């Protein structure tokens, strides 16, 4: 086949990770040889291979609800298969795990959004009933987060401004940023480390790939500003430091007068932590929060946030 003929099999714009591929790459990967001129140009970004699985599905409009729902369906199918073979001892635990996954899938759906289901308290601990009932989900998440740290070449936390950090779940005191920081925890599925003082801890319980409510963002910002006035460092974290924690950090940077608005704050964070990945739900919450934000006080580094947002949220909840 001549060079001109080869070019017709693979357009110049077709690339993976910024590199042009030889047509044989498609054959080796199991993709049938087809004249690509009939189809739209294919562009694949290398970052797609670096994002955690949950975020890949979130970008496709899935999020944790559908992902865990698929997991429940698969487990239930396997349980049914074992039951058909007469292996009831194996099928019953799988049925239980699938039912827990289904419950989490429903509670994490955007129309319901009930992180309190898991029972995480304001001090960051889980009651015994939660550990017993939701142990399949809680242990799975716990292990997944820890294992991911061994395979991802990414710092656990990043300093965005002097004494202001954003990042992933600190499983121990050694995982915390320096300076004995006050911690804002944006997870509902991971416990507070016992080494973190309750006096320097705030829980903003939120499902993965979901967003804190505007009132929660405001409460977190005000709490952080009080801690900053006491010369405390601030660490805002979620599971990986990509979504929920970044959402709160954007608001905090605006309140501190370090960013003009949350969009500028997002760009500021992205420059120092390129792996962040806020979705439409995070941005919607920030937009709602920003509607009630008044002019920041540059002298004190604090912002005057209207209490209307709290009263509106209270009415909606009741």
mmCIF file of C-alpha atoms in Angstrom:
data_model
loop_
_atom_site.group_PDB
_atom_site.id
_atom_site.type_symbol
_atom_site.label_atom_id
_atom_site.label_comp_id
_atom_site.label_asym_id
_atom_site.label_seq_id
_atom_site.Cartn_x
_atom_site.Cartn_y
_atom_site.Cartn_z
ATOM 1 C CA UNK A 1 0.000 0.000 0.000
ATOM 2 C CA UNK A 2 1.445 3.376 -0.982
ATOM 3 C CA UNK A 3 1.846 6.284 1.448
ATOM 4 C CA UNK A 4 -1.121 8.121 -0.058
ATOM 5 C CA UNK A 5 -3.293 5.056 0.422
ATOM 6 C CA UNK A 6 -2.206 4.750 4.061
ATOM 7 C CA UNK A 7 -3.144 8.360 4.747
ATOM 8 C CA UNK A 8 -6.702 7.586 3.739
ATOM 9 C CA UNK A 9 -6.974 5.040 6.532
ATOM 10 C CA UNK A 10 -6.002 7.472 9.303
ATOM 11 C CA UNK A 11 -6.598 11.277 9.178
ATOM 12 C CA UNK A 12 -3.929 13.618 10.470
ATOM 13 C CA UNK A 13 -6.176 14.859 13.299
ATOM 14 C CA UNK A 14 -6.557 11.370 14.744
ATOM 15 C CA UNK A 15 -4.411 11.135 17.850
ATOM 16 C CA UNK A 16 -4.108 9.557 21.272
ATOM 17 C CA UNK A 17 -2.323 11.513 23.962
ATOM 18 C CA UNK A 18 -1.200 14.042 21.359
ATOM 19 C CA UNK A 19 0.586 11.370 19.258
ATOM 20 C CA UNK A 20 -0.440 10.217 15.815
ATOM 21 C CA UNK A 21 -1.116 6.490 15.589
ATOM 22 C CA UNK A 22 -0.226 4.020 12.836
ATOM 23 C CA UNK A 23 -3.246 2.182 11.382
ATOM 24 C CA UNK A 24 -1.900 -1.101 12.762
ATOM 25 C CA UNK A 25 -2.485 0.256 16.279
ATOM 26 C CA UNK A 26 -6.205 0.003 15.635
ATOM 27 C CA UNK A 27 -5.851 -3.579 14.432
ATOM 28 C CA UNK A 28 -3.800 -4.558 17.487
ATOM 29 C CA UNK A 29 -6.426 -3.040 19.803
ATOM 30 C CA UNK A 30 -9.170 -5.084 18.175
ATOM 31 C CA UNK A 31 -10.797 -2.253 16.199
ATOM 32 C CA UNK A 32 -11.899 -3.295 12.728
ATOM 33 C CA UNK A 33 -10.054 -1.655 9.834
ATOM 34 C CA UNK A 34 -12.476 0.930 8.434
ATOM 35 C CA UNK A 35 -12.109 3.977 6.240
ATOM 36 C CA UNK A 36 -12.178 6.668 8.909
ATOM 37 C CA UNK A 37 -13.079 9.358 6.398
ATOM 38 C CA UNK A 38 -16.695 8.276 6.818
ATOM 39 C CA UNK A 39 -16.679 9.086 10.493
ATOM 40 C CA UNK A 40 -16.094 12.252 12.586
ATOM 41 C CA UNK A 41 -12.542 12.996 13.611
ATOM 42 C CA UNK A 42 -11.520 11.061 16.703
ATOM 43 C CA UNK A 43 -9.737 12.905 19.492
ATOM 44 C CA UNK A 44 -8.665 11.168 22.683
ATOM 45 C CA UNK A 45 -7.000 13.077 25.501
ATOM 46 C CA UNK A 46 -4.357 11.400 27.620
ATOM 47 C CA UNK A 47 -5.986 12.743 30.788
ATOM 48 C CA UNK A 48 -8.876 10.320 30.247
ATOM 49 C CA UNK A 49 -6.485 7.521 31.164
ATOM 50 C CA UNK A 50 -5.351 9.335 34.312
ATOM 51 C CA UNK A 51 -8.713 10.174 35.877
ATOM 52 C CA UNK A 52 -10.218 7.854 38.503
ATOM 53 C CA UNK A 53 -12.981 5.568 37.256
ATOM 54 C CA UNK A 54 -15.728 7.420 39.086
ATOM 55 C CA UNK A 55 -14.759 10.712 37.436
ATOM 56 C CA UNK A 56 -14.642 9.141 33.980
ATOM 57 C CA UNK A 57 -18.242 8.054 34.381
ATOM 58 C CA UNK A 58 -19.163 11.407 35.945
ATOM 59 C CA UNK A 59 -17.940 13.240 32.838
ATOM 60 C CA UNK A 60 -20.223 11.020 30.764
ATOM 61 C CA UNK A 61 -23.187 12.042 32.915
ATOM 62 C CA UNK A 62 -23.084 8.979 35.180
ATOM 63 C CA UNK A 63 -21.739 9.953 38.583
ATOM 64 C CA UNK A 64 -21.703 7.787 41.678
ATOM 65 C CA UNK A 65 -25.426 6.967 41.599
ATOM 66 C CA UNK A 66 -25.436 5.145 38.268
ATOM 67 C CA UNK A 67 -21.992 3.658 38.794
ATOM 68 C CA UNK A 68 -22.988 2.057 42.102
ATOM 69 C CA UNK A 69 -26.332 1.102 40.534
ATOM 70 C CA UNK A 70 -24.501 -0.839 37.826
ATOM 71 C CA UNK A 71 -22.420 -2.505 40.525
ATOM 72 C CA UNK A 72 -25.632 -3.546 42.319
ATOM 73 C CA UNK A 73 -27.079 -5.019 39.115
ATOM 74 C CA UNK A 74 -23.900 -6.991 38.384
ATOM 75 C CA UNK A 75 -23.708 -8.386 41.919
ATOM 76 C CA UNK A 76 -27.384 -9.348 41.857
ATOM 77 C CA UNK A 77 -26.889 -11.129 38.531
ATOM 78 C CA UNK A 78 -23.943 -13.080 39.934
ATOM 79 C CA UNK A 79 -26.004 -13.975 43.013
ATOM 80 C CA UNK A 80 -28.823 -15.235 40.790
ATOM 81 C CA UNK A 81 -26.317 -17.321 38.838
ATOM 82 C CA UNK A 82 -24.950 -18.927 42.017
ATOM 83 C CA UNK A 83 -28.485 -19.516 43.278
ATOM 84 C CA UNK A 84 -29.294 -21.360 40.053
ATOM 85 C CA UNK A 85 -26.324 -23.627 40.702
ATOM 86 C CA UNK A 86 -27.648 -24.378 44.173
ATOM 87 C CA UNK A 87 -24.859 -22.375 45.859
ATOM 88 C CA UNK A 88 -27.098 -20.476 48.287
ATOM 89 C CA UNK A 89 -24.261 -19.906 50.754
ATOM 90 C CA UNK A 90 -22.505 -17.739 48.161
ATOM 91 C CA UNK A 91 -25.603 -16.093 46.710
ATOM 92 C CA UNK A 92 -27.043 -14.675 49.960
ATOM 93 C CA UNK A 93 -24.025 -12.439 50.830
ATOM 94 C CA UNK A 94 -23.990 -11.160 47.255
ATOM 95 C CA UNK A 95 -27.694 -10.316 47.460
ATOM 96 C CA UNK A 96 -27.036 -8.319 50.648
ATOM 97 C CA UNK A 97 -24.096 -6.436 49.133
ATOM 98 C CA UNK A 98 -26.128 -5.664 46.003
ATOM 99 C CA UNK A 99 -29.035 -4.331 48.102
ATOM 100 C CA UNK A 100 -26.667 -2.025 50.012
ATOM 101 C CA UNK A 101 -25.220 -0.816 46.711
ATOM 102 C CA UNK A 102 -28.736 -0.180 45.399
ATOM 103 C CA UNK A 103 -29.612 1.809 48.531
ATOM 104 C CA UNK A 104 -26.468 3.940 48.141
ATOM 105 C CA UNK A 105 -27.255 4.426 44.449
ATOM 106 C CA UNK A 106 -30.724 5.773 45.272
ATOM 107 C CA UNK A 107 -29.552 7.989 48.151
ATOM 108 C CA UNK A 108 -26.759 9.522 46.052
ATOM 109 C CA UNK A 109 -29.016 10.378 43.109
ATOM 110 C CA UNK A 110 -29.088 14.178 42.541
ATOM 111 C CA UNK A 111 -32.869 14.322 43.029
ATOM 112 C CA UNK A 112 -32.515 12.757 46.503
ATOM 113 C CA UNK A 113 -28.930 13.561 47.575
ATOM 114 C CA UNK A 114 -29.056 12.132 51.101
ATOM 115 C CA UNK A 115 -25.490 11.772 52.444
ATOM 116 C CA UNK A 116 -26.888 11.380 55.970
ATOM 117 C CA UNK A 117 -27.849 7.824 54.977
ATOM 118 C CA UNK A 118 -24.399 6.581 55.965
ATOM 119 C CA UNK A 119 -24.726 8.133 59.424
ATOM 120 C CA UNK A 120 -21.473 10.098 59.475
ATOM 121 C CA UNK A 121 -21.594 12.455 62.446
ATOM 122 C CA UNK A 122 -20.494 16.074 62.707
ATOM 123 C CA UNK A 123 -17.320 14.848 64.424
ATOM 124 C CA UNK A 124 -16.458 12.706 61.389
ATOM 125 C CA UNK A 125 -17.111 9.310 62.976
ATOM 126 C CA UNK A 126 -19.523 6.543 61.969
ATOM 127 C CA UNK A 127 -21.807 4.875 64.528
ATOM 128 C CA UNK A 128 -21.544 1.129 65.034
ATOM 129 C CA UNK A 129 -24.840 0.450 63.216
ATOM 130 C CA UNK A 130 -23.471 2.188 60.118
ATOM 131 C CA UNK A 131 -20.251 0.155 60.114
ATOM 132 C CA UNK A 132 -22.314 -3.041 60.409
ATOM 133 C CA UNK A 133 -25.046 -2.189 57.910
ATOM 134 C CA UNK A 134 -22.949 -0.393 55.283
ATOM 135 C CA UNK A 135 -19.675 -2.272 55.800
ATOM 136 C CA UNK A 136 -19.577 -3.600 52.184
ATOM 137 C CA UNK A 137 -19.698 -0.059 50.804
ATOM 138 C CA UNK A 138 -17.572 1.681 53.457
ATOM 139 C CA UNK A 139 -14.795 -0.921 53.350
ATOM 140 C CA UNK A 140 -14.792 -0.948 49.550
ATOM 141 C CA UNK A 141 -14.408 2.850 49.388
ATOM 142 C CA UNK A 142 -11.765 2.835 52.123
ATOM 143 C CA UNK A 143 -9.637 0.239 50.336
ATOM 144 C CA UNK A 144 -10.177 1.814 46.920
ATOM 145 C CA UNK A 145 -8.901 5.204 48.109
ATOM 146 C CA UNK A 146 -5.832 3.680 49.769
ATOM 147 C CA UNK A 147 -4.978 1.465 46.793
ATOM 148 C CA UNK A 148 -5.340 4.345 44.378
ATOM 149 C CA UNK A 149 -2.578 6.236 46.178
ATOM 150 C CA UNK A 150 -0.114 3.515 45.259
ATOM 151 C CA UNK A 151 -0.886 3.721 41.548
ATOM 152 C CA UNK A 152 -1.407 7.472 41.104
ATOM 153 C CA UNK A 153 1.580 9.773 40.778
ATOM 154 C CA UNK A 154 -0.132 12.743 42.382
ATOM 155 C CA UNK A 155 0.563 14.665 45.598
ATOM 156 C CA UNK A 156 -2.044 14.097 48.293
ATOM 157 C CA UNK A 157 -2.439 17.837 48.861
ATOM 158 C CA UNK A 158 -1.442 21.117 47.230
ATOM 159 C CA UNK A 159 -0.833 24.530 48.793
ATOM 160 C CA UNK A 160 -2.977 27.008 46.851
ATOM 161 C CA UNK A 161 -2.090 30.074 48.917
ATOM 162 C CA UNK A 162 -0.024 30.686 52.035
ATOM 163 C CA UNK A 163 -1.391 28.247 54.622
ATOM 164 C CA UNK A 164 -4.375 27.217 52.470
ATOM 165 C CA UNK A 165 -4.362 23.633 51.174
ATOM 166 C CA UNK A 166 -6.667 21.415 49.131
ATOM 167 C CA UNK A 167 -6.312 17.679 48.616
ATOM 168 C CA UNK A 168 -7.378 14.127 49.369
ATOM 169 C CA UNK A 169 -8.426 12.217 52.463
ATOM 170 C CA UNK A 170 -5.779 12.241 55.243
ATOM 171 C CA UNK A 171 -5.871 8.704 56.641
ATOM 172 C CA UNK A 172 -3.416 9.649 59.401
ATOM 173 C CA UNK A 173 -1.802 12.715 60.946
ATOM 174 C CA UNK A 174 1.286 12.121 58.790
ATOM 175 C CA UNK A 175 -0.897 12.758 55.738
ATOM 176 C CA UNK A 176 -1.865 16.249 56.892
ATOM 177 C CA UNK A 177 -0.225 19.421 55.551
ATOM 178 C CA UNK A 178 2.264 21.118 57.884
ATOM 179 C CA UNK A 179 1.205 23.636 60.495
ATOM 180 C CA UNK A 180 -1.466 21.646 62.368
ATOM 181 C CA UNK A 181 -4.228 22.824 59.998
ATOM 182 C CA UNK A 182 -7.931 23.162 60.638
ATOM 183 C CA UNK A 183 -9.637 20.531 58.488
ATOM 184 C CA UNK A 184 -12.770 20.846 56.346
ATOM 185 C CA UNK A 185 -13.891 17.336 55.397
ATOM 186 C CA UNK A 186 -16.185 17.197 52.334
ATOM 187 C CA UNK A 187 -16.731 13.423 52.353
ATOM 188 C CA UNK A 188 -19.671 11.417 53.672
ATOM 189 C CA UNK A 189 -18.046 8.027 53.087
ATOM 190 C CA UNK A 190 -14.659 8.348 54.838
ATOM 191 C CA UNK A 191 -14.030 8.744 58.588
ATOM 192 C CA UNK A 192 -12.077 11.453 60.357
ATOM 193 C CA UNK A 193 -8.690 10.284 61.530
ATOM 194 C CA UNK A 194 -8.647 9.988 65.325
ATOM 195 C CA UNK A 195 -5.476 12.091 65.362
ATOM 196 C CA UNK A 196 -7.361 15.153 64.073
ATOM 197 C CA UNK A 197 -8.783 17.267 66.885
ATOM 198 C CA UNK A 198 -12.565 17.741 66.827
ATOM 199 C CA UNK A 199 -12.025 21.423 67.660
ATOM 200 C CA UNK A 200 -10.173 21.893 64.376
ATOM 201 C CA UNK A 201 -12.550 19.833 62.260
ATOM 202 C CA UNK A 202 -15.660 20.614 60.208
ATOM 203 C CA UNK A 203 -17.660 17.981 58.330
ATOM 204 C CA UNK A 204 -19.431 19.021 55.120
ATOM 205 C CA UNK A 205 -20.872 15.611 54.252
ATOM 206 C CA UNK A 206 -21.262 15.241 50.473
ATOM 207 C CA UNK A 207 -21.455 12.289 48.088
ATOM 208 C CA UNK A 208 -18.613 11.775 45.635
ATOM 209 C CA UNK A 209 -19.258 13.611 42.307
ATOM 210 C CA UNK A 210 -22.024 15.613 44.043
ATOM 211 C CA UNK A 211 -21.757 19.180 45.332
ATOM 212 C CA UNK A 212 -22.144 20.784 48.761
ATOM 213 C CA UNK A 213 -25.287 22.876 49.163
ATOM 214 C CA UNK A 214 -24.731 26.663 48.900
ATOM 215 C CA UNK A 215 -25.498 26.978 52.619
ATOM 216 C CA UNK A 216 -22.875 24.335 53.394
ATOM 217 C CA UNK A 217 -20.344 26.215 51.296
ATOM 218 C CA UNK A 218 -21.113 29.416 53.183
ATOM 219 C CA UNK A 219 -20.861 27.724 56.579
ATOM 220 C CA UNK A 220 -17.530 26.175 55.605
ATOM 221 C CA UNK A 221 -16.186 29.516 54.387
ATOM 222 C CA UNK A 222 -17.195 31.340 57.566
ATOM 223 C CA UNK A 223 -15.683 28.587 59.710
ATOM 224 C CA UNK A 224 -12.443 28.749 57.723
ATOM 225 C CA UNK A 225 -12.293 32.536 58.034
ATOM 226 C CA UNK A 226 -12.605 32.278 61.811
ATOM 227 C CA UNK A 227 -9.764 29.769 61.889
ATOM 228 C CA UNK A 228 -7.637 31.978 59.644
ATOM 229 C CA UNK A 229 -8.186 34.877 62.056
ATOM 230 C CA UNK A 230 -6.578 32.604 64.666
ATOM 231 C CA UNK A 231 -3.566 32.129 62.356
ATOM 232 C CA UNK A 232 -4.512 28.514 61.611
ATOM 233 C CA UNK A 233 -3.677 26.830 58.332
ATOM 234 C CA UNK A 234 -6.680 25.436 56.433
ATOM 235 C CA UNK A 235 -6.934 22.053 54.740
ATOM 236 C CA UNK A 236 -10.025 21.361 52.604
ATOM 237 C CA UNK A 237 -10.233 17.758 51.469
ATOM 238 C CA UNK A 238 -12.506 15.187 49.855
ATOM 239 C CA UNK A 239 -11.500 11.694 48.717
ATOM 240 C CA UNK A 240 -8.995 12.754 46.036
ATOM 241 C CA UNK A 241 -8.917 16.558 46.081
ATOM 242 C CA UNK A 242 -10.534 16.882 42.657
ATOM 243 C CA UNK A 243 -14.174 17.937 43.036
ATOM 244 C CA UNK A 244 -15.998 18.524 46.327
ATOM 245 C CA UNK A 245 -13.045 20.063 48.140
ATOM 246 C CA UNK A 246 -12.182 22.239 45.133
ATOM 247 C CA UNK A 247 -15.752 23.551 45.126
ATOM 248 C CA UNK A 248 -15.407 24.756 48.729
ATOM 249 C CA UNK A 249 -11.871 26.016 48.121
ATOM 250 C CA UNK A 250 -13.075 28.205 45.237
ATOM 251 C CA UNK A 251 -15.496 29.957 47.571
ATOM 252 C CA UNK A 252 -12.851 30.322 50.268
ATOM 253 C CA UNK A 253 -10.366 31.949 47.894
ATOM 254 C CA UNK A 254 -13.023 34.482 46.898
ATOM 255 C CA UNK A 255 -13.874 35.184 50.542
ATOM 256 C CA UNK A 256 -10.194 35.668 51.367
ATOM 257 C CA UNK A 257 -9.920 38.214 48.567
ATOM 258 C CA UNK A 258 -7.422 36.056 46.661
ATOM 259 C CA UNK A 259 -9.685 35.594 43.632
ATOM 260 C CA UNK A 260 -12.184 37.907 41.957
ATOM 261 C CA UNK A 261 -14.808 35.185 41.535
ATOM 262 C CA UNK A 262 -15.119 31.415 41.766
ATOM 263 C CA UNK A 263 -14.181 30.958 38.104
ATOM 264 C CA UNK A 264 -10.911 32.785 38.651
ATOM 265 C CA UNK A 265 -10.413 30.729 41.806
ATOM 266 C CA UNK A 266 -10.922 27.498 39.861
ATOM 267 C CA UNK A 267 -8.282 28.547 37.352
ATOM 268 C CA UNK A 268 -5.951 29.511 40.197
ATOM 269 C CA UNK A 269 -6.339 26.047 41.732
ATOM 270 C CA UNK A 270 -5.981 24.272 38.377
ATOM 271 C CA UNK A 271 -2.627 25.955 37.752
ATOM 272 C CA UNK A 272 -1.252 24.373 40.927
ATOM 273 C CA UNK A 273 -3.288 21.150 40.905
ATOM 274 C CA UNK A 274 -3.998 20.223 37.249
ATOM 275 C CA UNK A 275 -5.952 17.065 38.127
ATOM 276 C CA UNK A 276 -8.990 18.899 39.562
ATOM 277 C CA UNK A 277 -12.282 18.089 37.869
ATOM 278 C CA UNK A 278 -15.318 20.058 38.992
ATOM 279 C CA UNK A 279 -18.590 19.113 37.289
ATOM 280 C CA UNK A 280 -21.800 21.004 36.513
ATOM 281 C CA UNK A 281 -23.234 20.329 39.985
ATOM 282 C CA UNK A 282 -20.226 21.939 41.682
ATOM 283 C CA UNK A 283 -20.442 24.973 39.425
ATOM 284 C CA UNK A 284 -24.183 25.313 39.965
ATOM 285 C CA UNK A 285 -23.719 25.371 43.755
ATOM 286 C CA UNK A 286 -20.981 27.977 43.436
ATOM 287 C CA UNK A 287 -23.202 30.117 41.212
ATOM 288 C CA UNK A 288 -25.983 29.974 43.813
ATOM 289 C CA UNK A 289 -23.530 30.827 46.571
ATOM 290 C CA UNK A 290 -22.044 33.715 44.576
ATOM 291 C CA UNK A 291 -25.469 35.340 44.066
ATOM 292 C CA UNK A 292 -25.541 36.276 47.748
ATOM 293 C CA UNK A 293 -21.882 37.230 48.062
ATOM 294 C CA UNK A 294 -21.187 40.885 48.805
ATOM 295 C CA UNK A 295 -17.920 42.781 48.335
ATOM 296 C CA UNK A 296 -15.015 41.090 50.190
ATOM 297 C CA UNK A 297 -13.251 43.086 52.878
ATOM 298 C CA UNK A 298 -9.631 43.288 51.737
ATOM 299 C CA UNK A 299 -8.434 44.660 55.061
ATOM 300 C CA UNK A 300 -9.639 41.779 57.154
ATOM 301 C CA UNK A 301 -9.474 39.174 54.421
ATOM 302 C CA UNK A 302 -13.069 38.244 55.201
ATOM 303 C CA UNK A 303 -16.243 38.566 53.184
ATOM 304 C CA UNK A 304 -19.736 39.624 54.102
ATOM 305 C CA UNK A 305 -22.032 36.861 52.909
ATOM 306 C CA UNK A 306 -25.759 37.461 53.004
ATOM 307 C CA UNK A 307 -27.693 35.292 55.448
ATOM 308 C CA UNK A 308 -30.460 35.081 52.851
ATOM 309 C CA UNK A 309 -28.835 31.943 51.475
ATOM 310 C CA UNK A 310 -29.169 30.200 54.834
ATOM 311 C CA UNK A 311 -32.804 31.173 55.282
ATOM 312 C CA UNK A 312 -33.643 30.104 51.715
ATOM 313 C CA UNK A 313 -32.020 26.750 52.257
ATOM 314 C CA UNK A 314 -33.787 26.282 55.601
ATOM 315 C CA UNK A 315 -37.180 26.932 53.987
ATOM 316 C CA UNK A 316 -36.496 24.413 51.227
ATOM 317 C CA UNK A 317 -35.482 21.734 53.719
ATOM 318 C CA UNK A 318 -38.643 22.255 55.779
#
